mmCIF file of C-alpha atoms in Angstrom:
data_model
loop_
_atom_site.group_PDB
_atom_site.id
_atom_site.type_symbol
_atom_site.label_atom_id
_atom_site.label_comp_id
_atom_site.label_asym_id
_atom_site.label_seq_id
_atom_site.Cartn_x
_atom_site.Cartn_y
_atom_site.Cartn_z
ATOM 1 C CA UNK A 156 18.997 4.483 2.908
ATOM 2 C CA UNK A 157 19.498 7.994 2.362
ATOM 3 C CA UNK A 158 22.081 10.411 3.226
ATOM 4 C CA UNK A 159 21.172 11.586 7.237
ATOM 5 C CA UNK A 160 18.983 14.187 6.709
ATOM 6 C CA UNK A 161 17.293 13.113 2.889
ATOM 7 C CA UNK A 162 15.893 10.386 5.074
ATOM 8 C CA UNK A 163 14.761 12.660 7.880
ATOM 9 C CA UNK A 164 12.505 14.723 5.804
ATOM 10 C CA UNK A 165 11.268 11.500 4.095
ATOM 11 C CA UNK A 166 10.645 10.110 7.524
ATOM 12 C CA UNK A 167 8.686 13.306 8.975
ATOM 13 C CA UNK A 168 6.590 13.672 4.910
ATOM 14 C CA UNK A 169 5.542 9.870 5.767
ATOM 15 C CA UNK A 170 4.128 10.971 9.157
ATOM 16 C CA UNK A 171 1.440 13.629 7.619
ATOM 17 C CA UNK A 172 -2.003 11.416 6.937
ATOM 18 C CA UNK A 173 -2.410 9.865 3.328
ATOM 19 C CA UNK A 174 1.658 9.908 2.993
ATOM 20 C CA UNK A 175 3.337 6.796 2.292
ATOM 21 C CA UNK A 176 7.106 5.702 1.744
ATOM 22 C CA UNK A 177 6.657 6.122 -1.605
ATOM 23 C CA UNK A 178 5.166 9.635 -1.703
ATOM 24 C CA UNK A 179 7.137 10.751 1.149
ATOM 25 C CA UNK A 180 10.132 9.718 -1.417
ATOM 26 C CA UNK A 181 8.293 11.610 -4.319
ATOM 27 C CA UNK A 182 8.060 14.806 -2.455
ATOM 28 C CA UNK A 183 11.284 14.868 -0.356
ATOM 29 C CA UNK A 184 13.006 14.588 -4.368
ATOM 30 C CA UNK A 185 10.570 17.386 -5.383
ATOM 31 C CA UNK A 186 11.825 19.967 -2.353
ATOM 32 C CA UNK A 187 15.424 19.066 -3.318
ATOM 33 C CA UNK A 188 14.467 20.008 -6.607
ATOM 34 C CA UNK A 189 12.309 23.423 -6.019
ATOM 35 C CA UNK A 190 13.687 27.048 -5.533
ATOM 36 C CA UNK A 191 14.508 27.673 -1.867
ATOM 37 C CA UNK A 192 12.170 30.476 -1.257
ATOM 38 C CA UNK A 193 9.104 27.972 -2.244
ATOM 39 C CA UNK A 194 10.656 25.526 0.193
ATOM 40 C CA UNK A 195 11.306 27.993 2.712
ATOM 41 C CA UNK A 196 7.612 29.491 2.511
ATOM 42 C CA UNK A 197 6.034 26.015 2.809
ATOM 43 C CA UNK A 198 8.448 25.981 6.102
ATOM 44 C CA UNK A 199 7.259 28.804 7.263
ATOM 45 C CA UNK A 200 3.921 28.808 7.066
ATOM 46 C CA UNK A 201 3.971 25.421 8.695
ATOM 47 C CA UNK A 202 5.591 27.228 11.874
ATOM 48 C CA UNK A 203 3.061 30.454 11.446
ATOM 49 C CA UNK A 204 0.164 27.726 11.490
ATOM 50 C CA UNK A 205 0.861 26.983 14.678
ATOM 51 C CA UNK A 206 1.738 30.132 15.900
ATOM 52 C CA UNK A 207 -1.173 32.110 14.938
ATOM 53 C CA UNK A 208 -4.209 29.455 14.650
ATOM 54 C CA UNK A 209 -6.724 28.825 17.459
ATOM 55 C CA UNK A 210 -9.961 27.325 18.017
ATOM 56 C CA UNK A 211 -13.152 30.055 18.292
ATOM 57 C CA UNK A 212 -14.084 30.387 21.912
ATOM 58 C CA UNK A 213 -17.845 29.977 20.957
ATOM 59 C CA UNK A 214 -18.253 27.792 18.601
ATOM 60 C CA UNK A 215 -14.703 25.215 17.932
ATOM 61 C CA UNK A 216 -14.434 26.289 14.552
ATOM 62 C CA UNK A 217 -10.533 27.453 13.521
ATOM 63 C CA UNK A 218 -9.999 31.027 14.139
ATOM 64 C CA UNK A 219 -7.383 33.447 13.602
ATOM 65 C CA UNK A 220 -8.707 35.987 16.803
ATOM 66 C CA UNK A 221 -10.390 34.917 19.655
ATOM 67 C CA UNK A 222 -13.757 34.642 17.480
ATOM 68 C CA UNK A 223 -13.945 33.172 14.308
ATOM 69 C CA UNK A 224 -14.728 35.017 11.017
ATOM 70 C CA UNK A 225 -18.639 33.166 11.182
ATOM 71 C CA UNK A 226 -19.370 33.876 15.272
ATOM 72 C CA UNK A 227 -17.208 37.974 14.961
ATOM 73 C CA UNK A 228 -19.789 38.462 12.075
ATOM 74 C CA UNK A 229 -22.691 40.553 13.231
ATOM 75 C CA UNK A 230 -24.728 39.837 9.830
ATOM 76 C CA UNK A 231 -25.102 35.815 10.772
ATOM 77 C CA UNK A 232 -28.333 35.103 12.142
ATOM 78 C CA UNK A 233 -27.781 34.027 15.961
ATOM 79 C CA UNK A 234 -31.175 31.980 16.168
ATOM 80 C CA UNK A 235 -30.130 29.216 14.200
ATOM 81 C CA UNK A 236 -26.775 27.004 14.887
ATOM 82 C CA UNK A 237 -25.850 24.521 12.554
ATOM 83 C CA UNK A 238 -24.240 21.412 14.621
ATOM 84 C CA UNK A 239 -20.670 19.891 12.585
ATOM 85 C CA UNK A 240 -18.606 17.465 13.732
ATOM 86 C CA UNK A 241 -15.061 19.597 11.959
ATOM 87 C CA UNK A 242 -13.925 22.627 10.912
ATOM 88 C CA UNK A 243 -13.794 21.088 7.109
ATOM 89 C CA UNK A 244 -17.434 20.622 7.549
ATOM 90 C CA UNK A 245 -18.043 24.456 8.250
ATOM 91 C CA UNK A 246 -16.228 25.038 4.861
ATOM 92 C CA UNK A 247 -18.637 22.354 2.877
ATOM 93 C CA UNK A 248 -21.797 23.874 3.970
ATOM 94 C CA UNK A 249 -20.158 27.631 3.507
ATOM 95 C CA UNK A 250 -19.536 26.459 0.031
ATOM 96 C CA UNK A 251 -23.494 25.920 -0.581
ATOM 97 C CA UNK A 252 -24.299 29.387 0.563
ATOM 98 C CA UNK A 253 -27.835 28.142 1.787
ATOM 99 C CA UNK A 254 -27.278 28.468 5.530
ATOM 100 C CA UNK A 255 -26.650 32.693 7.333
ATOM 101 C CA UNK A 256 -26.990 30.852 11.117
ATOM 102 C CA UNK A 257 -23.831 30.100 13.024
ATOM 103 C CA UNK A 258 -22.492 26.828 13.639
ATOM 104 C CA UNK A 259 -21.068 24.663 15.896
ATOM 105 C CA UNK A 260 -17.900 22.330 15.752
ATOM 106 C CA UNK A 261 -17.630 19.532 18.050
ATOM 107 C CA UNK A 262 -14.182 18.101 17.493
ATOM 108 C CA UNK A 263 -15.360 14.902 16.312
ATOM 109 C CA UNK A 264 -17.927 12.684 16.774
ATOM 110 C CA UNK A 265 -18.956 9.684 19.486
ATOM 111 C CA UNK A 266 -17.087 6.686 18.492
ATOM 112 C CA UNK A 267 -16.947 3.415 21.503
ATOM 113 C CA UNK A 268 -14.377 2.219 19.311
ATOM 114 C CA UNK A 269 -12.292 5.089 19.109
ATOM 115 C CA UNK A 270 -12.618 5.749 22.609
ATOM 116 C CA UNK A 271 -14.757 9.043 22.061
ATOM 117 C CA UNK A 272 -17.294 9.455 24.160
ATOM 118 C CA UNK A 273 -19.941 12.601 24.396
ATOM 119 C CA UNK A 274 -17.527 14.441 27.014
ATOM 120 C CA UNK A 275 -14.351 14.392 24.549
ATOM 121 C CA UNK A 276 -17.153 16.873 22.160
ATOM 122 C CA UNK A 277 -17.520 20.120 22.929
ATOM 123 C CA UNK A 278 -21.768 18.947 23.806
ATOM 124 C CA UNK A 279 -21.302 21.331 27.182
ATOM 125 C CA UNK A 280 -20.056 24.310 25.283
ATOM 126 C CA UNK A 281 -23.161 23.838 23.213
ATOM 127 C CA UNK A 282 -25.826 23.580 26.169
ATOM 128 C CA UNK A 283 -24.287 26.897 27.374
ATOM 129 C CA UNK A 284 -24.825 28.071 24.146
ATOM 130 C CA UNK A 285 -28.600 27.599 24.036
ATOM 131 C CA UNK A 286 -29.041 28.049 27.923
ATOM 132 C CA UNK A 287 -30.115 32.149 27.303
ATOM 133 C CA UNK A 288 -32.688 30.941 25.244
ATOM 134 C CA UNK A 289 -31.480 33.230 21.887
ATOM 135 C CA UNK A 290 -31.634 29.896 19.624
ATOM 136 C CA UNK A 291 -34.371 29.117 18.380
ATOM 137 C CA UNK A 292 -33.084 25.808 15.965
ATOM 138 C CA UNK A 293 -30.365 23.407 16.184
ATOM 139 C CA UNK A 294 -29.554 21.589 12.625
ATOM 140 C CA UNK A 295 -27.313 18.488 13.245
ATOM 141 C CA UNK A 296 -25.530 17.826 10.637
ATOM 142 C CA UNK A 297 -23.193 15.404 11.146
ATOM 143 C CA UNK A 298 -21.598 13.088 9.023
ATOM 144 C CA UNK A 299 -24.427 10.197 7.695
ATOM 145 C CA UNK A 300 -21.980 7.319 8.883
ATOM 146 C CA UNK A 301 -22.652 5.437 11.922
ATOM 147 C CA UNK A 302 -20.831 7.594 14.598
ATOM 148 C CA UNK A 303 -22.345 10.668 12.708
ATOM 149 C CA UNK A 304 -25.793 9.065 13.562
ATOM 150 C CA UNK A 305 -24.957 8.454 16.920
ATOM 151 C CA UNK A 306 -24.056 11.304 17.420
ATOM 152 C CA UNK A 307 -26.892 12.922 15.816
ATOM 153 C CA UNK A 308 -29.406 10.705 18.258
ATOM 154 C CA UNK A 309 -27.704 11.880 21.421
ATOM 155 C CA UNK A 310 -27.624 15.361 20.505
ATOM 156 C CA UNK A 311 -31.409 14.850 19.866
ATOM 157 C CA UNK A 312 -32.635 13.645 23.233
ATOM 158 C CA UNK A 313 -30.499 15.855 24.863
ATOM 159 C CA UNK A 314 -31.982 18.848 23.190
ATOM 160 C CA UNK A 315 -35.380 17.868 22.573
ATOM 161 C CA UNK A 316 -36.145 18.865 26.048
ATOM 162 C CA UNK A 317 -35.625 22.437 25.690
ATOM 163 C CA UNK A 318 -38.165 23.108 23.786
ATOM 164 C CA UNK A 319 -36.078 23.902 20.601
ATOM 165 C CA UNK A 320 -36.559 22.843 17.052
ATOM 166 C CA UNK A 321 -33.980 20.003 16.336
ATOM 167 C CA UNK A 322 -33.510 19.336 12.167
ATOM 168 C CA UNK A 323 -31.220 16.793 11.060
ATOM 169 C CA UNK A 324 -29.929 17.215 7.089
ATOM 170 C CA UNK A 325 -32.222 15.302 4.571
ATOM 171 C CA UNK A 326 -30.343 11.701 3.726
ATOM 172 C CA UNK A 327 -31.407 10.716 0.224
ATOM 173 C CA UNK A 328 -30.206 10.504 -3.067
ATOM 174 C CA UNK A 329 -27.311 12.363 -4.247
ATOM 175 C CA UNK A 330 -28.477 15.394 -6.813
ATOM 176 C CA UNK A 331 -26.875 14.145 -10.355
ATOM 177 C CA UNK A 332 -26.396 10.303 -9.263
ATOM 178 C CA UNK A 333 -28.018 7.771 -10.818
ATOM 179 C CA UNK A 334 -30.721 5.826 -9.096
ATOM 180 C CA UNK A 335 -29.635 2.663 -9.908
ATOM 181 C CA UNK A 336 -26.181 3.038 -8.531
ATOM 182 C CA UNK A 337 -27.677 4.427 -4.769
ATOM 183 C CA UNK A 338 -26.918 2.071 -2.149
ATOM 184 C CA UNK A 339 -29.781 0.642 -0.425
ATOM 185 C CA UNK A 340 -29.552 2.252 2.851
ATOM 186 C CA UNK A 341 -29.807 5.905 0.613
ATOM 187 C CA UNK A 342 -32.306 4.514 -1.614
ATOM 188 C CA UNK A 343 -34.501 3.515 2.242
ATOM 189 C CA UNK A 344 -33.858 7.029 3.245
ATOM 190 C CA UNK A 345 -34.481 8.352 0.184
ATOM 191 C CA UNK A 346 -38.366 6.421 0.159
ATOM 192 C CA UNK A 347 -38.455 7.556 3.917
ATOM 193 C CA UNK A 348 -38.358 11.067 3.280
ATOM 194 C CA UNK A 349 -40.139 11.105 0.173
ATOM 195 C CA UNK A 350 -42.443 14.515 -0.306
ATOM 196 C CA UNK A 351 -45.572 15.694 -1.672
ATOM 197 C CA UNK A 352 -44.732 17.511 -5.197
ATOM 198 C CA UNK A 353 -46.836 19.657 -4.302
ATOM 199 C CA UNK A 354 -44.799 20.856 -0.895
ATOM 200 C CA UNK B 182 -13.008 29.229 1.792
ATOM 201 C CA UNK B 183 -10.600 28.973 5.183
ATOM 202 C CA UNK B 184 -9.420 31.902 7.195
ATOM 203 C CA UNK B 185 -6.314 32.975 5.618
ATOM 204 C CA UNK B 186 -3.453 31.075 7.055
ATOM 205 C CA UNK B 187 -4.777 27.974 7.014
ATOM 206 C CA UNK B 188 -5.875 28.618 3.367
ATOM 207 C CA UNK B 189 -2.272 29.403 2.855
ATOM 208 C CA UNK B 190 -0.877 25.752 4.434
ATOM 209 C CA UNK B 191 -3.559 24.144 2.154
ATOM 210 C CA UNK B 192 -2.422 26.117 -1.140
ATOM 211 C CA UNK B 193 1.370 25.380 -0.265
ATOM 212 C CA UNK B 194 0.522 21.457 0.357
ATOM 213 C CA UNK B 195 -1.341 21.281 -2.622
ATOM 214 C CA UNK B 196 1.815 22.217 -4.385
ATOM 215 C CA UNK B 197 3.920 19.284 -3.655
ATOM 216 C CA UNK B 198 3.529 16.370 -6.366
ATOM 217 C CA UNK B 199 0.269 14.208 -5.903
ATOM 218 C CA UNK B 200 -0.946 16.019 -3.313
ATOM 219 C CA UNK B 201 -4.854 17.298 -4.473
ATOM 220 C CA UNK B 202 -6.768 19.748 -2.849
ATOM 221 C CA UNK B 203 -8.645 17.304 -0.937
ATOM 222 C CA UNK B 204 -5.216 15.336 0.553
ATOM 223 C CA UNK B 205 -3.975 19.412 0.999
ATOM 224 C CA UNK B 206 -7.108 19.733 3.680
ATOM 225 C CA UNK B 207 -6.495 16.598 5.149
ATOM 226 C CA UNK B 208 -3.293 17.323 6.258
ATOM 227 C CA UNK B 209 -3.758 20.514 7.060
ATOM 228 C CA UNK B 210 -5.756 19.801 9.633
ATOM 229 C CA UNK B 211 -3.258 17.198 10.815
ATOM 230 C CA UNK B 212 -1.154 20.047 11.621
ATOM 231 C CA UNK B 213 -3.487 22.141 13.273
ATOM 232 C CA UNK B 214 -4.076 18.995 15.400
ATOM 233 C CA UNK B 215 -0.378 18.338 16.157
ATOM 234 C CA UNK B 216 2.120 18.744 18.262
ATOM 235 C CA UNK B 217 3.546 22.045 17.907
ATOM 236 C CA UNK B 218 7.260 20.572 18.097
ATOM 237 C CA UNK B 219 6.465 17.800 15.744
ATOM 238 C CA UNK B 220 5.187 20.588 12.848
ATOM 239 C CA UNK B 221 8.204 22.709 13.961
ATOM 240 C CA UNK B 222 10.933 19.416 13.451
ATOM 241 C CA UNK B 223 9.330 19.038 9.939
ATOM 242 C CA UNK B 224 9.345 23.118 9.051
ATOM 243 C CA UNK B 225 12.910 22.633 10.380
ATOM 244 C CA UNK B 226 14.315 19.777 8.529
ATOM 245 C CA UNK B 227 12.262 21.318 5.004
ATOM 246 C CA UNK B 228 14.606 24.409 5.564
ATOM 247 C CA UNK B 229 17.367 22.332 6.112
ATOM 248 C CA UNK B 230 17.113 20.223 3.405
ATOM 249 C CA UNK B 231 17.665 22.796 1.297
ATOM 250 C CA UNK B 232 20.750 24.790 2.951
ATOM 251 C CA UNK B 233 22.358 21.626 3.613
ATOM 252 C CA UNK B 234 21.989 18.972 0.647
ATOM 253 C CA UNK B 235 24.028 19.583 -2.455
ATOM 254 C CA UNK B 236 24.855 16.891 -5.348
ATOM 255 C CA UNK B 237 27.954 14.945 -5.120
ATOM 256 C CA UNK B 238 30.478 16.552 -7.643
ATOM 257 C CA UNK B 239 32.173 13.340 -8.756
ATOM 258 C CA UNK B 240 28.826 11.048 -9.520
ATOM 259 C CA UNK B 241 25.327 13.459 -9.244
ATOM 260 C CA UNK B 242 24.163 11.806 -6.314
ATOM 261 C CA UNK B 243 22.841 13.545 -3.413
ATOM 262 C CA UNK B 244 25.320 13.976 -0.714
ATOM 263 C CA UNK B 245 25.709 16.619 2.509
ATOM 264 C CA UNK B 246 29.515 17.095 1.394
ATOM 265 C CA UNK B 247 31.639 17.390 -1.494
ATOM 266 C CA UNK B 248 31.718 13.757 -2.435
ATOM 267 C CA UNK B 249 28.378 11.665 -1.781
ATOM 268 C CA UNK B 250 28.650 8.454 0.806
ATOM 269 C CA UNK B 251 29.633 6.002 -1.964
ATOM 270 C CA UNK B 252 32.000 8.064 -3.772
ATOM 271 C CA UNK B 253 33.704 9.258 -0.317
ATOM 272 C CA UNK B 254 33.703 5.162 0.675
ATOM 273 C CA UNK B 255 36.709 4.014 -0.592
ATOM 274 C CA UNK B 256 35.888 0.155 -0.165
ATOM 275 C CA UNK B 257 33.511 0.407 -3.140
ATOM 276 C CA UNK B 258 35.365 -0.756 -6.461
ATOM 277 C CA UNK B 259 36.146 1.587 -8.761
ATOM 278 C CA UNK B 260 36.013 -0.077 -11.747
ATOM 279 C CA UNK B 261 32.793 -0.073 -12.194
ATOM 280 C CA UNK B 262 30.297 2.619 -13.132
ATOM 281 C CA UNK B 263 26.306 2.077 -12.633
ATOM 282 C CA UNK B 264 24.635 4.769 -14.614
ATOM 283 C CA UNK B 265 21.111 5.623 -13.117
ATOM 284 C CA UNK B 266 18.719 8.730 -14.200
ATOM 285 C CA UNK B 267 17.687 9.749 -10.478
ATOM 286 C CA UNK B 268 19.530 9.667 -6.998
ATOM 287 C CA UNK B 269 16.539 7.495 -6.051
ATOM 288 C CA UNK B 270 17.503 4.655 -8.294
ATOM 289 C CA UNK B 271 21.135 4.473 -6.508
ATOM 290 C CA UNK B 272 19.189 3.493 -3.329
ATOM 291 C CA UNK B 273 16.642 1.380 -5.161
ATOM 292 C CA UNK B 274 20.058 -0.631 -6.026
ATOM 293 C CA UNK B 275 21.738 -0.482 -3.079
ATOM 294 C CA UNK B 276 19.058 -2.007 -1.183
ATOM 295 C CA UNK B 277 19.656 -4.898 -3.323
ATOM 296 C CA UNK B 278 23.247 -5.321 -1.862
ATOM 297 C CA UNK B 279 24.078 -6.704 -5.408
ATOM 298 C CA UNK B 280 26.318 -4.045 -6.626
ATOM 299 C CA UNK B 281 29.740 -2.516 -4.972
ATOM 300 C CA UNK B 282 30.888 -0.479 -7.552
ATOM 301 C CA UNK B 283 30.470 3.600 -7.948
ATOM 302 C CA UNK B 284 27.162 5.557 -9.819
ATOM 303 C CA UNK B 285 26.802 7.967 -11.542
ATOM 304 C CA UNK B 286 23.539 10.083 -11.881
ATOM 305 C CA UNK B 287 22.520 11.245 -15.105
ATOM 306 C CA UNK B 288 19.854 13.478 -13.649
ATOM 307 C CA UNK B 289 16.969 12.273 -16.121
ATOM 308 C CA UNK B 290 16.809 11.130 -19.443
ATOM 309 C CA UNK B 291 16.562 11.809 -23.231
ATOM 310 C CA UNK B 292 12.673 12.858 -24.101
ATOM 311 C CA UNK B 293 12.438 15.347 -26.760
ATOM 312 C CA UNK B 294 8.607 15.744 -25.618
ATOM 313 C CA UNK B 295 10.177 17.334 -22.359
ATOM 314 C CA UNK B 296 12.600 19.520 -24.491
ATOM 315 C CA UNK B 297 15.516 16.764 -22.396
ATOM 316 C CA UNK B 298 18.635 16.523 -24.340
ATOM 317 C CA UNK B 299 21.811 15.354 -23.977
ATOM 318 C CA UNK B 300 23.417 18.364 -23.007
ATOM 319 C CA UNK B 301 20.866 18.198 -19.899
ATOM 320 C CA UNK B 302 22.049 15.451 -18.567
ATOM 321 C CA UNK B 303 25.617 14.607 -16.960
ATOM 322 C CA UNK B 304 27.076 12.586 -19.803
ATOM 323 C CA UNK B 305 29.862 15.064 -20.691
ATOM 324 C CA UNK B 306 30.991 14.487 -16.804
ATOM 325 C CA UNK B 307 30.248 10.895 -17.294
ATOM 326 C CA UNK B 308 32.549 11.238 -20.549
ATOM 327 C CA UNK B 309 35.671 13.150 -18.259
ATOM 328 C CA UNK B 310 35.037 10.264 -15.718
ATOM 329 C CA UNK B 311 36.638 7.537 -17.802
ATOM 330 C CA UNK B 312 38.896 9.609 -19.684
ATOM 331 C CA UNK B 313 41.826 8.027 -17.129
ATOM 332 C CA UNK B 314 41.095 4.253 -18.393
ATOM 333 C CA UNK B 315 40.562 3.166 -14.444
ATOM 334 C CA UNK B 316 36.787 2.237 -15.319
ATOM 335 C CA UNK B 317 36.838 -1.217 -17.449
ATOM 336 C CA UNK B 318 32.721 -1.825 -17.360
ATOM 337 C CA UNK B 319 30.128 1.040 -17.710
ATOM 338 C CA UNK B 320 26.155 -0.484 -16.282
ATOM 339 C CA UNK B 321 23.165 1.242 -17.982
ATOM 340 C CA UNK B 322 20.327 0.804 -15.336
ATOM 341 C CA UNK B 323 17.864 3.782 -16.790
ATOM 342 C CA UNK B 324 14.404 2.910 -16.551
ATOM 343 C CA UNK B 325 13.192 0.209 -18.787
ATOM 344 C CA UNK B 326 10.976 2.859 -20.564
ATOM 345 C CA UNK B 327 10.790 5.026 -23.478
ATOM 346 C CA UNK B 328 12.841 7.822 -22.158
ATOM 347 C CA UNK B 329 15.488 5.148 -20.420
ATOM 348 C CA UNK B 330 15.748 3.339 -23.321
ATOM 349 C CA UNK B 331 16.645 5.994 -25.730
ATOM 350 C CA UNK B 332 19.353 7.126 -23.327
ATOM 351 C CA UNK B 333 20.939 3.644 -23.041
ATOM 352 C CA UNK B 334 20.752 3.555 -27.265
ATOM 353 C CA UNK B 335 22.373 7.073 -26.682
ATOM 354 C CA UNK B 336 24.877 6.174 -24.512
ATOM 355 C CA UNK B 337 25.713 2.995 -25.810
ATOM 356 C CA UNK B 338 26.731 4.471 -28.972
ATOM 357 C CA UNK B 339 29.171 7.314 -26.840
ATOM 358 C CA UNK B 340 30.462 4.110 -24.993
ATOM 359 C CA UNK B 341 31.217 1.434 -26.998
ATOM 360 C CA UNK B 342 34.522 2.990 -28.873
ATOM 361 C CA UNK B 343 36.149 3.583 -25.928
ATOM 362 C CA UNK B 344 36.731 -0.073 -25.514
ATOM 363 C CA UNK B 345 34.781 -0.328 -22.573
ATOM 364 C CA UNK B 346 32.684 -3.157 -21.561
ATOM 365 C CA UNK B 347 29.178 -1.982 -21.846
ATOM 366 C CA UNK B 348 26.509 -3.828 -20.452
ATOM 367 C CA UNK B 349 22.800 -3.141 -19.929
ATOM 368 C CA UNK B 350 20.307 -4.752 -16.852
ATOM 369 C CA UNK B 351 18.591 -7.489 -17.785
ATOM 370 C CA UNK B 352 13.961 -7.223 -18.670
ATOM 371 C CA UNK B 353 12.199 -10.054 -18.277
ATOM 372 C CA UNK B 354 9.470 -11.473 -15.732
ATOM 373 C CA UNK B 355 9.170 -9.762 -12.304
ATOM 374 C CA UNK B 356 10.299 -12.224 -9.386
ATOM 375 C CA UNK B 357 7.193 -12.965 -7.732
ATOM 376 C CA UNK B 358 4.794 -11.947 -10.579
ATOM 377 C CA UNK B 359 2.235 -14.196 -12.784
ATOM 378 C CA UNK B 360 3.374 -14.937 -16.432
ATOM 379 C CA UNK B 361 -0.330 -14.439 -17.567
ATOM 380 C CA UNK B 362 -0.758 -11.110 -15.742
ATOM 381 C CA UNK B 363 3.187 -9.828 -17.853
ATOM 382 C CA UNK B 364 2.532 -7.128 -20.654
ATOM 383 C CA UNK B 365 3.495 -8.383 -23.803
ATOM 384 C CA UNK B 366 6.610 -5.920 -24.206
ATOM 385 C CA UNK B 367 7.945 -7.952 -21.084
ATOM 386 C CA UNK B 368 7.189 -11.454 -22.017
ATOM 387 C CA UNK B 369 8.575 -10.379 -25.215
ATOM 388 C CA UNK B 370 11.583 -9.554 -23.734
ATOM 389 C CA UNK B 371 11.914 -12.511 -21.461
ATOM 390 C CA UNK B 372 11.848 -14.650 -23.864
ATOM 391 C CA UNK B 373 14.769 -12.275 -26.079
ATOM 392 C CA UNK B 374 16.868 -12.974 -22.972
ATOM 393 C CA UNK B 375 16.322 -16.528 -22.444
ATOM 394 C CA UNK B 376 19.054 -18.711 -20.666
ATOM 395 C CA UNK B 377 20.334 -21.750 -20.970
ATOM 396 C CA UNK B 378 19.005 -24.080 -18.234
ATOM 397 C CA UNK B 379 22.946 -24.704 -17.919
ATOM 398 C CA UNK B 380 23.892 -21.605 -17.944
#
């Protein structure tokens, strides 16, 4: 409907996830609108993006160097890895500032219906990981949806054998919610791993 | 929270109108997932966008030359002038196939919250546009809103004694939509414009 190349950015905004017609619309009338330079940095750190970002050779997580920031970091505990499913999820327990282990990023996690089975993970990368024997815990903690889960029990019995301590992430209720609006599969976990007050 | 770069994408997404810092992560790491050439085809048409698309110096509307695709088409009567506030609402109208006359775009309307006069908008090249007498009917399709209404009371009043027939789209129900569901400014207004059965 638009003049050629109006409609081509609208076209390519509607590809990005989250973007329909009408906000592809929105924003291609927005960059007409903006200053050129703002335009032409989004542009060009779209390119540099993919230029310059890579995937940390021991862990997954995104990396500028061969190494991310977390695994080139000599002051992170190396005993403990923390088991995500994405790079987002790295961020989210950063945030919290509880955890000083390193972590792992699998790229996902199992899904039959998506067609993503343990070998599309990076599972192997872990196993070589723990094969010298430095870690001494592995926390899963992926997502508490049913692939997360799935993933979390295959990750179990396959590490359970090596005589490391596998921890999963407490389910329960969410701190500041309100009881009565917990669904009832939090609410079971929640009774499930109920503990003494005076732990 | 993200190494820099990739911090960088997300701050320059979450720029772009309706796009929150949570959307801003998600497609982030859409690109990072992409295909290098199909991130590079949208840097590429972002920075083209912007060195190629001007505003059509006869109506307002976009166009990639002098004249925009209507105003250069010389099938399209001339007699007739739709004004519209945004180059979005001449494709809104087009894809009604309804009208085969020639726009003009205002560029916004009247809202003294917004500090939007007048003298913002095109209405002195609106004014220069039927100076020569060709035009014999001037449309007022702003937004049925606060803002589009006061423009169309503006521009009414610049209109009218020029001896120009000025006409204004119709309000009323939605095609499609439930008379109990209407807002009572509509209904109201349906019933203002009510037609003879005969008509």
């Amino acid at each position: 409907m638009y003049e050629g190349i109006v409609q081509d950015l609208i076209d390519e905004l509607g590809r990005l996830p989250g973007i329909g017609p009408k906000s592809a619309q929105r924003i291609a009338f927005h960059v007409l609108d903006a200053e050129p330079a703002d335009v032409r940095r989004l542009a060009d750190v779209l390119t540099e993006v993919k230029d310059k970002v890579r995937f940390c050779v021991v862990c997954g997580n995104v990396a500028e160097a061969e190494k991310c920031r977390i695994c080139a970091d000599p002051r992170r505990i190396e005993t403990v890895i923390c088991v995500v499913e994405e790079s987002k999820d790295v961020v989210a327990i950063e945030r919290t500032r509880e955890f000083r282990g390193r972590y792992h990023v699998l790229g996902g996690a199992i899904s039959p219906i998506e067609g993503i089975g343990p070998d599309e993970l990076r599972i192997k990368d872990l196993m070589t990981r723990l094969a010298d024997g430095t870690v001494g815990e592995v926390i899963i903690a992926t997502d508490p949806n049913l692939e997360g889960e799935a993933t979390a029990t295959y990750l179990t019995r396959l590490l359970k054998p090596l005589g490391l301590r596998v921890t999963r992430l407490a389910s329960g209720l969410p701190v500041g919610g309100d009881l009565e609006y917990a669904d009832e599969v939090t609410l079971g976990r929640a009774f499930e791993g109920r503990r003494s007050v005076d732990d």
